[in-house]
Amino acid sequence: MAIKKQYLKSKPVCKVTFSVPAKEAKNVAVVGSFNEWNTEATELKKQKNGTFKGTLDLAKGTTYEFRYLVDGAYINDDQADSYAFNAFAGEENCVINL
């Protein structure tokens, strides 16, 4: 998995590209505090090499929690900036700092 951050000089946003290698998967989405944990809001697109990718414009100076949803199973990104325990889910969420 990979997270690429591209800060824009002209706007107070960061273009964040999420990449998930999942050749066998049918559906991959990124869910988090930036889309109110909506499992259908940010589906990633499958590339020819089997990696799922998607880019979001997120506000600079903000911290977001997120996870990937791969064919109905939540997984974390090993390249996240940090992790935060979520009492509601009883799991750790990935954290991205912009």
PDB file of N, CA and C in Angstrom:
ATOM      1  N   MET A   1       0.839  -1.169   0.000  1.00  0.00           N
ATOM      2  CA  MET A   1       0.000   0.000   0.000  1.00  0.00           C
ATOM      3  C   MET A   1       0.885   1.234   0.000  1.00  0.00           C
ATOM      4  N   ALA A   2       0.318   2.300  -0.487  1.00  0.00           N
ATOM      5  CA  ALA A   2       1.100   3.527  -0.555  1.00  0.00           C
ATOM      6  C   ALA A   2       0.186   4.740  -0.438  1.00  0.00           C
ATOM      7  N   ILE A   3       0.754   5.792   0.136  1.00  0.00           N
ATOM      8  CA  ILE A   3       0.072   7.074   0.246  1.00  0.00           C
ATOM      9  C   ILE A   3       1.023   8.118  -0.322  1.00  0.00           C
ATOM     10  N   LYS A   4       0.549   8.870  -1.305  1.00  0.00           N
ATOM     11  CA  LYS A   4       1.364   9.933  -1.902  1.00  0.00           C
ATOM     12  C   LYS A   4       0.687  11.259  -1.625  1.00  0.00           C
ATOM     13  N   LYS A   5       1.459  12.210  -1.077  1.00  0.00           N
ATOM     14  CA  LYS A   5       0.934  13.543  -0.765  1.00  0.00           C
ATOM     15  C   LYS A   5       1.555  14.568  -1.714  1.00  0.00           C
ATOM     16  N   GLN A   6       0.699  15.398  -2.317  1.00  0.00           N
ATOM     17  CA  GLN A   6       1.171  16.478  -3.174  1.00  0.00           C
ATOM     18  C   GLN A   6       0.507  17.772  -2.719  1.00  0.00           C
ATOM     19  N   TYR A   7       1.308  18.642  -2.102  1.00  0.00           N
ATOM     20  CA  TYR A   7       0.785  19.904  -1.595  1.00  0.00           C
ATOM     21  C   TYR A   7       0.702  20.928  -2.731  1.00  0.00           C
ATOM     22  N   LEU A   8      -0.422  21.626  -2.814  1.00  0.00           N
ATOM     23  CA  LEU A   8      -0.617  22.633  -3.846  1.00  0.00           C
ATOM     24  C   LEU A   8      -0.251  24.010  -3.302  1.00  0.00           C
ATOM     25  N   LYS A   9       0.463  24.792  -4.112  1.00  0.00           N
ATOM     26  CA  LYS A   9       0.844  26.143  -3.697  1.00  0.00           C
ATOM     27  C   LYS A   9      -0.317  27.114  -3.851  1.00  0.00           C
ATOM     28  N   SER A  10      -1.193  26.838  -4.816  1.00  0.00           N
ATOM     29  CA  SER A  10      -2.266  27.778  -5.138  1.00  0.00           C
ATOM     30  C   SER A  10      -3.525  27.603  -4.281  1.00  0.00           C
ATOM     31  N   LYS A  11      -3.651  26.475  -3.586  1.00  0.00           N
ATOM     32  CA  LYS A  11      -4.840  26.202  -2.773  1.00  0.00           C
ATOM     33  C   LYS A  11      -4.420  25.594  -1.433  1.00  0.00           C
ATOM     34  N   PRO A  12      -5.259  25.761  -0.404  1.00  0.00           N
ATOM     35  CA  PRO A  12      -4.930  25.181   0.903  1.00  0.00           C
ATOM     36  C   PRO A  12      -5.319  23.700   0.986  1.00  0.00           C
ATOM     37  N   VAL A  13      -4.980  22.928  -0.030  1.00  0.00           N
ATOM     38  CA  VAL A  13      -5.305  21.504  -0.048  1.00  0.00           C
ATOM     39  C   VAL A  13      -4.075  20.673  -0.392  1.00  0.00           C
ATOM     40  N   CYS A  14      -4.178  19.406  -0.091  1.00  0.00           N
ATOM     41  CA  CYS A  14      -3.157  18.426  -0.443  1.00  0.00           C
ATOM     42  C   CYS A  14      -3.846  17.338  -1.257  1.00  0.00           C
ATOM     43  N   LYS A  15      -3.291  17.022  -2.416  1.00  0.00           N
ATOM     44  CA  LYS A  15      -3.806  15.912  -3.214  1.00  0.00           C
ATOM     45  C   LYS A  15      -3.190  14.640  -2.640  1.00  0.00           C
ATOM     46  N   VAL A  16      -4.047  13.761  -2.122  1.00  0.00           N
ATOM     47  CA  VAL A  16      -3.574  12.525  -1.508  1.00  0.00           C
ATOM     48  C   VAL A  16      -4.014  11.359  -2.391  1.00  0.00           C
ATOM     49  N   THR A  17      -3.046  10.585  -2.855  1.00  0.00           N
ATOM     50  CA  THR A  17      -3.333   9.412  -3.680  1.00  0.00           C
ATOM     51  C   THR A  17      -3.152   8.160  -2.833  1.00  0.00           C
ATOM     52  N   PHE A  18      -4.212   7.376  -2.751  1.00  0.00           N
ATOM     53  CA  PHE A  18      -4.204   6.114  -2.021  1.00  0.00           C
ATOM     54  C   PHE A  18      -4.041   4.979  -3.035  1.00  0.00           C
ATOM     55  N   SER A  19      -3.121   4.058  -2.782  1.00  0.00           N
ATOM     56  CA  SER A  19      -2.890   2.912  -3.668  1.00  0.00           C
ATOM     57  C   SER A  19      -2.918   1.626  -2.849  1.00  0.00           C
ATOM     58  N   VAL A  20      -3.701   0.662  -3.329  1.00  0.00           N
ATOM     59  CA  VAL A  20      -3.832  -0.616  -2.631  1.00  0.00           C
ATOM     60  C   VAL A  20      -3.615  -1.751  -3.642  1.00  0.00           C
ATOM     61  N   PRO A  21      -2.526  -2.527  -3.493  1.00  0.00           N
ATOM     62  CA  PRO A  21      -2.349  -3.674  -4.376  1.00  0.00           C
ATOM     63  C   PRO A  21      -3.282  -4.803  -3.946  1.00  0.00           C
ATOM     64  N   ALA A  22      -4.240  -5.128  -4.792  1.00  0.00           N
ATOM     65  CA  ALA A  22      -5.237  -6.155  -4.439  1.00  0.00           C
ATOM     66  C   ALA A  22      -5.755  -6.808  -5.717  1.00  0.00           C
ATOM     67  N   LYS A  23      -4.887  -7.549  -6.384  1.00  0.00           N
ATOM     68  CA  LYS A  23      -5.223  -8.143  -7.690  1.00  0.00           C
ATOM     69  C   LYS A  23      -6.483  -8.987  -7.662  1.00  0.00           C
ATOM     70  N   GLU A  24      -6.721  -9.695  -6.569  1.00  0.00           N
ATOM     71  CA  GLU A  24      -7.860 -10.604  -6.483  1.00  0.00           C
ATOM     72  C   GLU A  24      -9.147  -9.913  -6.038  1.00  0.00           C
ATOM     73  N   ALA A  25      -9.036  -8.679  -5.562  1.00  0.00           N
ATOM     74  CA  ALA A  25     -10.201  -7.969  -5.023  1.00  0.00           C
ATOM     75  C   ALA A  25     -11.138  -7.505  -6.132  1.00  0.00           C
ATOM     76  N   LYS A  26     -12.403  -7.408  -5.769  1.00  0.00           N
ATOM     77  CA  LYS A  26     -13.415  -6.893  -6.695  1.00  0.00           C
ATOM     78  C   LYS A  26     -13.723  -5.423  -6.394  1.00  0.00           C
ATOM     79  N   ASN A  27     -13.740  -5.062  -5.110  1.00  0.00           N
ATOM     80  CA  ASN A  27     -14.063  -3.688  -4.699  1.00  0.00           C
ATOM     81  C   ASN A  27     -13.125  -3.232  -3.593  1.00  0.00           C
ATOM     82  N   VAL A  28     -12.602  -2.022  -3.761  1.00  0.00           N
ATOM     83  CA  VAL A  28     -11.752  -1.410  -2.740  1.00  0.00           C
ATOM     84  C   VAL A  28     -12.194   0.037  -2.584  1.00  0.00           C
ATOM     85  N   ALA A  29     -12.350   0.467  -1.337  1.00  0.00           N
ATOM     86  CA  ALA A  29     -12.717   1.853  -1.036  1.00  0.00           C
ATOM     87  C   ALA A  29     -11.845   2.343   0.111  1.00  0.00           C
ATOM     88  N   VAL A  30     -11.680   3.660   0.179  1.00  0.00           N
ATOM     89  CA  VAL A  30     -11.032   4.258   1.337  1.00  0.00           C
ATOM     90  C   VAL A  30     -12.130   4.999   2.091  1.00  0.00           C
ATOM     91  N   VAL A  31     -12.234   4.713   3.377  1.00  0.00           N
ATOM     92  CA  VAL A  31     -13.258   5.329   4.214  1.00  0.00           C
ATOM     93  C   VAL A  31     -12.571   6.003   5.399  1.00  0.00           C
ATOM     94  N   GLY A  32     -13.138   7.121   5.813  1.00  0.00           N
ATOM     95  CA  GLY A  32     -12.508   7.809   6.924  1.00  0.00           C
ATOM     96  C   GLY A  32     -13.257   9.041   7.344  1.00  0.00           C
ATOM     97  N   SER A  33     -12.605   9.805   8.206  1.00  0.00           N
ATOM     98  CA  SER A  33     -13.234  11.008   8.739  1.00  0.00           C
ATOM     99  C   SER A  33     -13.453  12.051   7.646  1.00  0.00           C
ATOM    100  N   PHE A  34     -12.725  11.976   6.537  1.00  0.00           N
ATOM    101  CA  PHE A  34     -12.896  12.921   5.431  1.00  0.00           C
ATOM    102  C   PHE A  34     -14.157  12.659   4.612  1.00  0.00           C
ATOM    103  N   ASN A  35     -14.734  11.462   4.697  1.00  0.00           N
ATOM    104  CA  ASN A  35     -15.996  11.183   3.979  1.00  0.00           C
ATOM    105  C   ASN A  35     -17.057  10.606   4.916  1.00  0.00           C
ATOM    106  N   GLU A  36     -16.900  10.918   6.211  1.00  0.00           N
ATOM    107  CA  GLU A  36     -17.851  10.497   7.248  1.00  0.00           C
ATOM    108  C   GLU A  36     -18.056   8.984   7.277  1.00  0.00           C
ATOM    109  N   TRP A  37     -16.984   8.245   6.971  1.00  0.00           N
ATOM    110  CA  TRP A  37     -16.963   6.781   7.025  1.00  0.00           C
ATOM    111  C   TRP A  37     -17.998   6.151   6.084  1.00  0.00           C
ATOM    112  N   ASN A  38     -18.308   6.845   4.999  1.00  0.00           N
ATOM    113  CA  ASN A  38     -19.246   6.346   3.992  1.00  0.00           C
ATOM    114  C   ASN A  38     -18.527   5.323   3.109  1.00  0.00           C
ATOM    115  N   THR A  39     -18.988   4.079   3.146  1.00  0.00           N
ATOM    116  CA  THR A  39     -18.312   2.992   2.428  1.00  0.00           C
ATOM    117  C   THR A  39     -18.463   3.079   0.915  1.00  0.00           C
ATOM    118  N   GLU A  40     -19.351   3.932   0.440  1.00  0.00           N
ATOM    119  CA  GLU A  40     -19.563   4.054  -1.005  1.00  0.00           C
ATOM    120  C   GLU A  40     -19.073   5.384  -1.570  1.00  0.00           C
ATOM    121  N   ALA A  41     -18.608   6.281  -0.721  1.00  0.00           N
ATOM    122  CA  ALA A  41     -18.259   7.632  -1.167  1.00  0.00           C
ATOM    123  C   ALA A  41     -16.950   7.689  -1.950  1.00  0.00           C
ATOM    124  N   THR A  42     -15.976   6.861  -1.597  1.00  0.00           N
ATOM    125  CA  THR A  42     -14.654   6.969  -2.207  1.00  0.00           C
ATOM    126  C   THR A  42     -14.140   5.601  -2.637  1.00  0.00           C
ATOM    127  N   GLU A  43     -14.741   5.075  -3.683  1.00  0.00           N
ATOM    128  CA  GLU A  43     -14.276   3.792  -4.215  1.00  0.00           C
ATOM    129  C   GLU A  43     -13.030   4.038  -5.056  1.00  0.00           C
ATOM    130  N   LEU A  44     -12.058   3.150  -4.942  1.00  0.00           N
ATOM    131  CA  LEU A  44     -10.830   3.263  -5.712  1.00  0.00           C
ATOM    132  C   LEU A  44     -10.985   2.506  -7.029  1.00  0.00           C
ATOM    133  N   LYS A  45     -10.279   2.980  -8.059  1.00  0.00           N
ATOM    134  CA  LYS A  45     -10.395   2.372  -9.389  1.00  0.00           C
ATOM    135  C   LYS A  45      -9.276   1.372  -9.616  1.00  0.00           C
ATOM    136  N   LYS A  46      -9.640   0.213 -10.160  1.00  0.00           N
ATOM    137  CA  LYS A  46      -8.663  -0.835 -10.417  1.00  0.00           C
ATOM    138  C   LYS A  46      -7.847  -0.494 -11.657  1.00  0.00           C
ATOM    139  N   GLN A  47      -6.530  -0.570 -11.523  1.00  0.00           N
ATOM    140  CA  GLN A  47      -5.604  -0.326 -12.613  1.00  0.00           C
ATOM    141  C   GLN A  47      -5.283  -1.646 -13.320  1.00  0.00           C
ATOM    142  N   LYS A  48      -4.658  -1.563 -14.470  1.00  0.00           N
ATOM    143  CA  LYS A  48      -4.320  -2.769 -15.236  1.00  0.00           C
ATOM    144  C   LYS A  48      -3.389  -3.709 -14.480  1.00  0.00           C
ATOM    145  N   ASN A  49      -2.543  -3.159 -13.602  1.00  0.00           N
ATOM    146  CA  ASN A  49      -1.603  -3.989 -12.843  1.00  0.00           C
ATOM    147  C   ASN A  49      -2.217  -4.601 -11.583  1.00  0.00           C
ATOM    148  N   GLY A  50      -3.523  -4.364 -11.362  1.00  0.00           N
ATOM    149  CA  GLY A  50      -4.206  -4.941 -10.209  1.00  0.00           C
ATOM    150  C   GLY A  50      -4.233  -4.060  -8.978  1.00  0.00           C
ATOM    151  N   THR A  51      -3.594  -2.905  -9.044  1.00  0.00           N
ATOM    152  CA  THR A  51      -3.599  -1.965  -7.930  1.00  0.00           C
ATOM    153  C   THR A  51      -4.837  -1.075  -8.034  1.00  0.00           C
ATOM    154  N   PHE A  52      -5.463  -0.802  -6.901  1.00  0.00           N
ATOM    155  CA  PHE A  52      -6.594   0.118  -6.838  1.00  0.00           C
ATOM    156  C   PHE A  52      -6.056   1.485  -6.419  1.00  0.00           C
ATOM    157  N   LYS A  53      -6.490   2.555  -7.126  1.00  0.00           N
ATOM    158  CA  LYS A  53      -5.996   3.899  -6.839  1.00  0.00           C
ATOM    159  C   LYS A  53      -7.121   4.918  -6.825  1.00  0.00           C
ATOM    160  N   GLY A  54      -6.913   5.956  -6.044  1.00  0.00           N
ATOM    161  CA  GLY A  54      -7.833   7.077  -6.012  1.00  0.00           C
ATOM    162  C   GLY A  54      -7.149   8.275  -5.387  1.00  0.00           C
ATOM    163  N   THR A  55      -7.528   9.481  -5.826  1.00  0.00           N
ATOM    164  CA  THR A  55      -6.936  10.713  -5.314  1.00  0.00           C
ATOM    165  C   THR A  55      -8.028  11.606  -4.738  1.00  0.00           C
ATOM    166  N   LEU A  56      -7.742  12.155  -3.572  1.00  0.00           N
ATOM    167  CA  LEU A  56      -8.664  13.080  -2.896  1.00  0.00           C
ATOM    168  C   LEU A  56      -7.958  14.396  -2.618  1.00  0.00           C
ATOM    169  N   ASP A  57      -8.711  15.500  -2.688  1.00  0.00           N
ATOM    170  CA  ASP A  57      -8.219  16.799  -2.250  1.00  0.00           C
ATOM    171  C   ASP A  57      -8.638  16.974  -0.793  1.00  0.00           C
ATOM    172  N   LEU A  58      -7.646  17.009   0.106  1.00  0.00           N
ATOM    173  CA  LEU A  58      -7.926  17.140   1.536  1.00  0.00           C
ATOM    174  C   LEU A  58      -7.289  18.411   2.072  1.00  0.00           C
ATOM    175  N   ALA A  59      -7.928  19.022   3.048  1.00  0.00           N
ATOM    176  CA  ALA A  59      -7.465  20.283   3.620  1.00  0.00           C
ATOM    177  C   ALA A  59      -6.118  20.126   4.322  1.00  0.00           C
ATOM    178  N   LYS A  60      -5.218  21.085   4.050  1.00  0.00           N
ATOM    179  CA  LYS A  60      -3.916  21.108   4.733  1.00  0.00           C
ATOM    180  C   LYS A  60      -4.120  21.456   6.196  1.00  0.00           C
ATOM    181  N   GLY A  61      -3.166  21.048   7.030  1.00  0.00           N
ATOM    182  CA  GLY A  61      -3.215  21.377   8.446  1.00  0.00           C
ATOM    183  C   GLY A  61      -4.238  20.574   9.220  1.00  0.00           C
ATOM    184  N   THR A  62      -4.683  19.466   8.645  1.00  0.00           N
ATOM    185  CA  THR A  62      -5.717  18.639   9.256  1.00  0.00           C
ATOM    186  C   THR A  62      -5.211  17.208   9.412  1.00  0.00           C
ATOM    187  N   THR A  63      -5.738  16.515  10.405  1.00  0.00           N
ATOM    188  CA  THR A  63      -5.432  15.101  10.611  1.00  0.00           C
ATOM    189  C   THR A  63      -6.706  14.311  10.363  1.00  0.00           C
ATOM    190  N   TYR A  64      -6.582  13.230   9.598  1.00  0.00           N
ATOM    191  CA  TYR A  64      -7.724  12.380   9.266  1.00  0.00           C
ATOM    192  C   TYR A  64      -7.448  10.945   9.683  1.00  0.00           C
ATOM    193  N   GLU A  65      -8.496  10.256  10.116  1.00  0.00           N
ATOM    194  CA  GLU A  65      -8.426   8.821  10.355  1.00  0.00           C
ATOM    195  C   GLU A  65      -9.056   8.124   9.157  1.00  0.00           C
ATOM    196  N   PHE A  66      -8.509   6.947   8.793  1.00  0.00           N
ATOM    197  CA  PHE A  66      -9.062   6.220   7.649  1.00  0.00           C
ATOM    198  C   PHE A  66      -8.690   4.740   7.720  1.00  0.00           C
ATOM    199  N   ARG A  67      -9.373   3.966   6.891  1.00  0.00           N
ATOM    200  CA  ARG A  67      -9.072   2.545   6.679  1.00  0.00           C
ATOM    201  C   ARG A  67      -9.492   2.206   5.252  1.00  0.00           C
ATOM    202  N   TYR A  68      -8.981   1.100   4.756  1.00  0.00           N
ATOM    203  CA  TYR A  68      -9.418   0.601   3.458  1.00  0.00           C
ATOM    204  C   TYR A  68     -10.473  -0.471   3.677  1.00  0.00           C
ATOM    205  N   LEU A  69     -11.420  -0.539   2.763  1.00  0.00           N
ATOM    206  CA  LEU A  69     -12.445  -1.573   2.776  1.00  0.00           C
ATOM    207  C   LEU A  69     -12.233  -2.405   1.513  1.00  0.00           C
ATOM    208  N   VAL A  70     -11.710  -3.627   1.695  1.00  0.00           N
ATOM    209  CA  VAL A  70     -11.383  -4.509   0.573  1.00  0.00           C
ATOM    210  C   VAL A  70     -12.343  -5.687   0.597  1.00  0.00           C
ATOM    211  N   ASP A  71     -13.241  -5.711  -0.374  1.00  0.00           N
ATOM    212  CA  ASP A  71     -14.262  -6.767  -0.460  1.00  0.00           C
ATOM    213  C   ASP A  71     -14.947  -7.018   0.880  1.00  0.00           C
ATOM    214  N   GLY A  72     -15.301  -5.930   1.570  1.00  0.00           N
ATOM    215  CA  GLY A  72     -16.049  -6.020   2.819  1.00  0.00           C
ATOM    216  C   GLY A  72     -15.208  -6.158   4.075  1.00  0.00           C
ATOM    217  N   ALA A  73     -13.877  -6.275   3.953  1.00  0.00           N
ATOM    218  CA  ALA A  73     -12.996  -6.413   5.121  1.00  0.00           C
ATOM    219  C   ALA A  73     -12.162  -5.146   5.292  1.00  0.00           C
ATOM    220  N   TYR A  74     -12.135  -4.610   6.515  1.00  0.00           N
ATOM    221  CA  TYR A  74     -11.347  -3.415   6.796  1.00  0.00           C
ATOM    222  C   TYR A  74      -9.885  -3.789   6.992  1.00  0.00           C
ATOM    223  N   ILE A  75      -8.989  -3.019   6.365  1.00  0.00           N
ATOM    224  CA  ILE A  75      -7.551  -3.222   6.564  1.00  0.00           C
ATOM    225  C   ILE A  75      -6.887  -1.862   6.747  1.00  0.00           C
ATOM    226  N   ASN A  76      -5.738  -1.875   7.400  1.00  0.00           N
ATOM    227  CA  ASN A  76      -4.967  -0.658   7.626  1.00  0.00           C
ATOM    228  C   ASN A  76      -3.830  -0.555   6.623  1.00  0.00           C
ATOM    229  N   ASP A  77      -3.317   0.653   6.475  1.00  0.00           N
ATOM    230  CA  ASP A  77      -2.186   0.925   5.595  1.00  0.00           C
ATOM    231  C   ASP A  77      -0.910   0.946   6.431  1.00  0.00           C
ATOM    232  N   ASP A  78       0.069   0.137   6.054  1.00  0.00           N
ATOM    233  CA  ASP A  78       1.309   0.085   6.819  1.00  0.00           C
ATOM    234  C   ASP A  78       2.165   1.338   6.630  1.00  0.00           C
ATOM    235  N   GLN A  79       1.777   2.222   5.721  1.00  0.00           N
ATOM    236  CA  GLN A  79       2.519   3.459   5.502  1.00  0.00           C
ATOM    237  C   GLN A  79       1.795   4.679   6.077  1.00  0.00           C
ATOM    238  N   ALA A  80       0.811   4.451   6.917  1.00  0.00           N
ATOM    239  CA  ALA A  80       0.102   5.570   7.558  1.00  0.00           C
ATOM    240  C   ALA A  80       1.071   6.344   8.448  1.00  0.00           C
ATOM    241  N   ASP A  81       0.762   7.622   8.674  1.00  0.00           N
ATOM    242  CA  ASP A  81       1.617   8.451   9.523  1.00  0.00           C
ATOM    243  C   ASP A  81       1.617   7.959  10.966  1.00  0.00           C
ATOM    244  N   SER A  82       0.480   7.456  11.422  1.00  0.00           N
ATOM    245  CA  SER A  82       0.364   6.886  12.771  1.00  0.00           C
ATOM    246  C   SER A  82      -0.946   6.115  12.840  1.00  0.00           C
ATOM    247  N   TYR A  83      -1.290   5.659  14.048  1.00  0.00           N
ATOM    248  CA  TYR A  83      -2.527   4.900  14.253  1.00  0.00           C
ATOM    249  C   TYR A  83      -3.229   5.432  15.494  1.00  0.00           C
ATOM    250  N   ALA A  84      -4.563   5.378  15.493  1.00  0.00           N
ATOM    251  CA  ALA A  84      -5.350   5.869  16.626  1.00  0.00           C
ATOM    252  C   ALA A  84      -6.403   4.824  16.970  1.00  0.00           C
ATOM    253  N   PHE A  85      -6.494   4.489  18.249  1.00  0.00           N
ATOM    254  CA  PHE A  85      -7.498   3.524  18.684  1.00  0.00           C
ATOM    255  C   PHE A  85      -8.880   4.157  18.623  1.00  0.00           C
ATOM    256  N   ASN A  86      -9.837   3.408  18.103  1.00  0.00           N
ATOM    257  CA  ASN A  86     -11.219   3.872  18.001  1.00  0.00           C
ATOM    258  C   ASN A  86     -12.071   2.983  18.891  1.00  0.00           C
ATOM    259  N   ALA A  87     -12.606   3.533  19.963  1.00  0.00           N
ATOM    260  CA  ALA A  87     -13.397   2.752  20.918  1.00  0.00           C
ATOM    261  C   ALA A  87     -14.669   2.198  20.282  1.00  0.00           C
ATOM    262  N   PHE A  88     -15.264   2.934  19.340  1.00  0.00           N
ATOM    263  CA  PHE A  88     -16.499   2.491  18.695  1.00  0.00           C
ATOM    264  C   PHE A  88     -16.271   1.191  17.927  1.00  0.00           C
ATOM    265  N   ALA A  89     -15.191   1.139  17.165  1.00  0.00           N
ATOM    266  CA  ALA A  89     -14.904  -0.047  16.354  1.00  0.00           C
ATOM    267  C   ALA A  89     -14.080  -1.076  17.117  1.00  0.00           C
ATOM    268  N   GLY A  90     -13.438  -0.650  18.205  1.00  0.00           N
ATOM    269  CA  GLY A  90     -12.568  -1.561  18.942  1.00  0.00           C
ATOM    270  C   GLY A  90     -11.328  -1.930  18.147  1.00  0.00           C
ATOM    271  N   GLU A  91     -10.910  -1.053  17.253  1.00  0.00           N
ATOM    272  CA  GLU A  91      -9.775  -1.283  16.353  1.00  0.00           C
ATOM    273  C   GLU A  91      -8.935  -0.025  16.287  1.00  0.00           C
ATOM    274  N   GLU A  92      -7.760  -0.160  15.677  1.00  0.00           N
ATOM    275  CA  GLU A  92      -6.957   1.008  15.384  1.00  0.00           C
ATOM    276  C   GLU A  92      -7.223   1.470  13.971  1.00  0.00           C
ATOM    277  N   ASN A  93      -7.336   2.769  13.788  1.00  0.00           N
ATOM    278  CA  ASN A  93      -7.487   3.361  12.474  1.00  0.00           C
ATOM    279  C   ASN A  93      -6.156   3.960  12.048  1.00  0.00           C
ATOM    280  N   CYS A  94      -5.929   4.052  10.753  1.00  0.00           N
ATOM    281  CA  CYS A  94      -4.776   4.747  10.228  1.00  0.00           C
ATOM    282  C   CYS A  94      -4.984   6.247  10.404  1.00  0.00           C
ATOM    283  N   VAL A  95      -3.888   6.974  10.525  1.00  0.00           N
ATOM    284  CA  VAL A  95      -3.952   8.430  10.638  1.00  0.00           C
ATOM    285  C   VAL A  95      -3.052   9.026   9.574  1.00  0.00           C
ATOM    286  N   ILE A  96      -3.556  10.052   8.884  1.00  0.00           N
ATOM    287  CA  ILE A  96      -2.750  10.804   7.923  1.00  0.00           C
ATOM    288  C   ILE A  96      -2.745  12.260   8.370  1.00  0.00           C
ATOM    289  N   ASN A  97      -1.536  12.827   8.471  1.00  0.00           N
ATOM    290  CA  ASN A  97      -1.359  14.220   8.890  1.00  0.00           C
ATOM    291  C   ASN A  97      -0.994  15.047   7.667  1.00  0.00           C
ATOM    292  N   LEU A  98      -1.748  16.113   7.431  1.00  0.00           N
ATOM    293  CA  LEU A  98      -1.471  16.949   6.267  1.00  0.00           C
ATOM    294  C   LEU A  98      -0.985  18.311   6.694  1.00  0.00           C
TER     295      LEU A  98
END
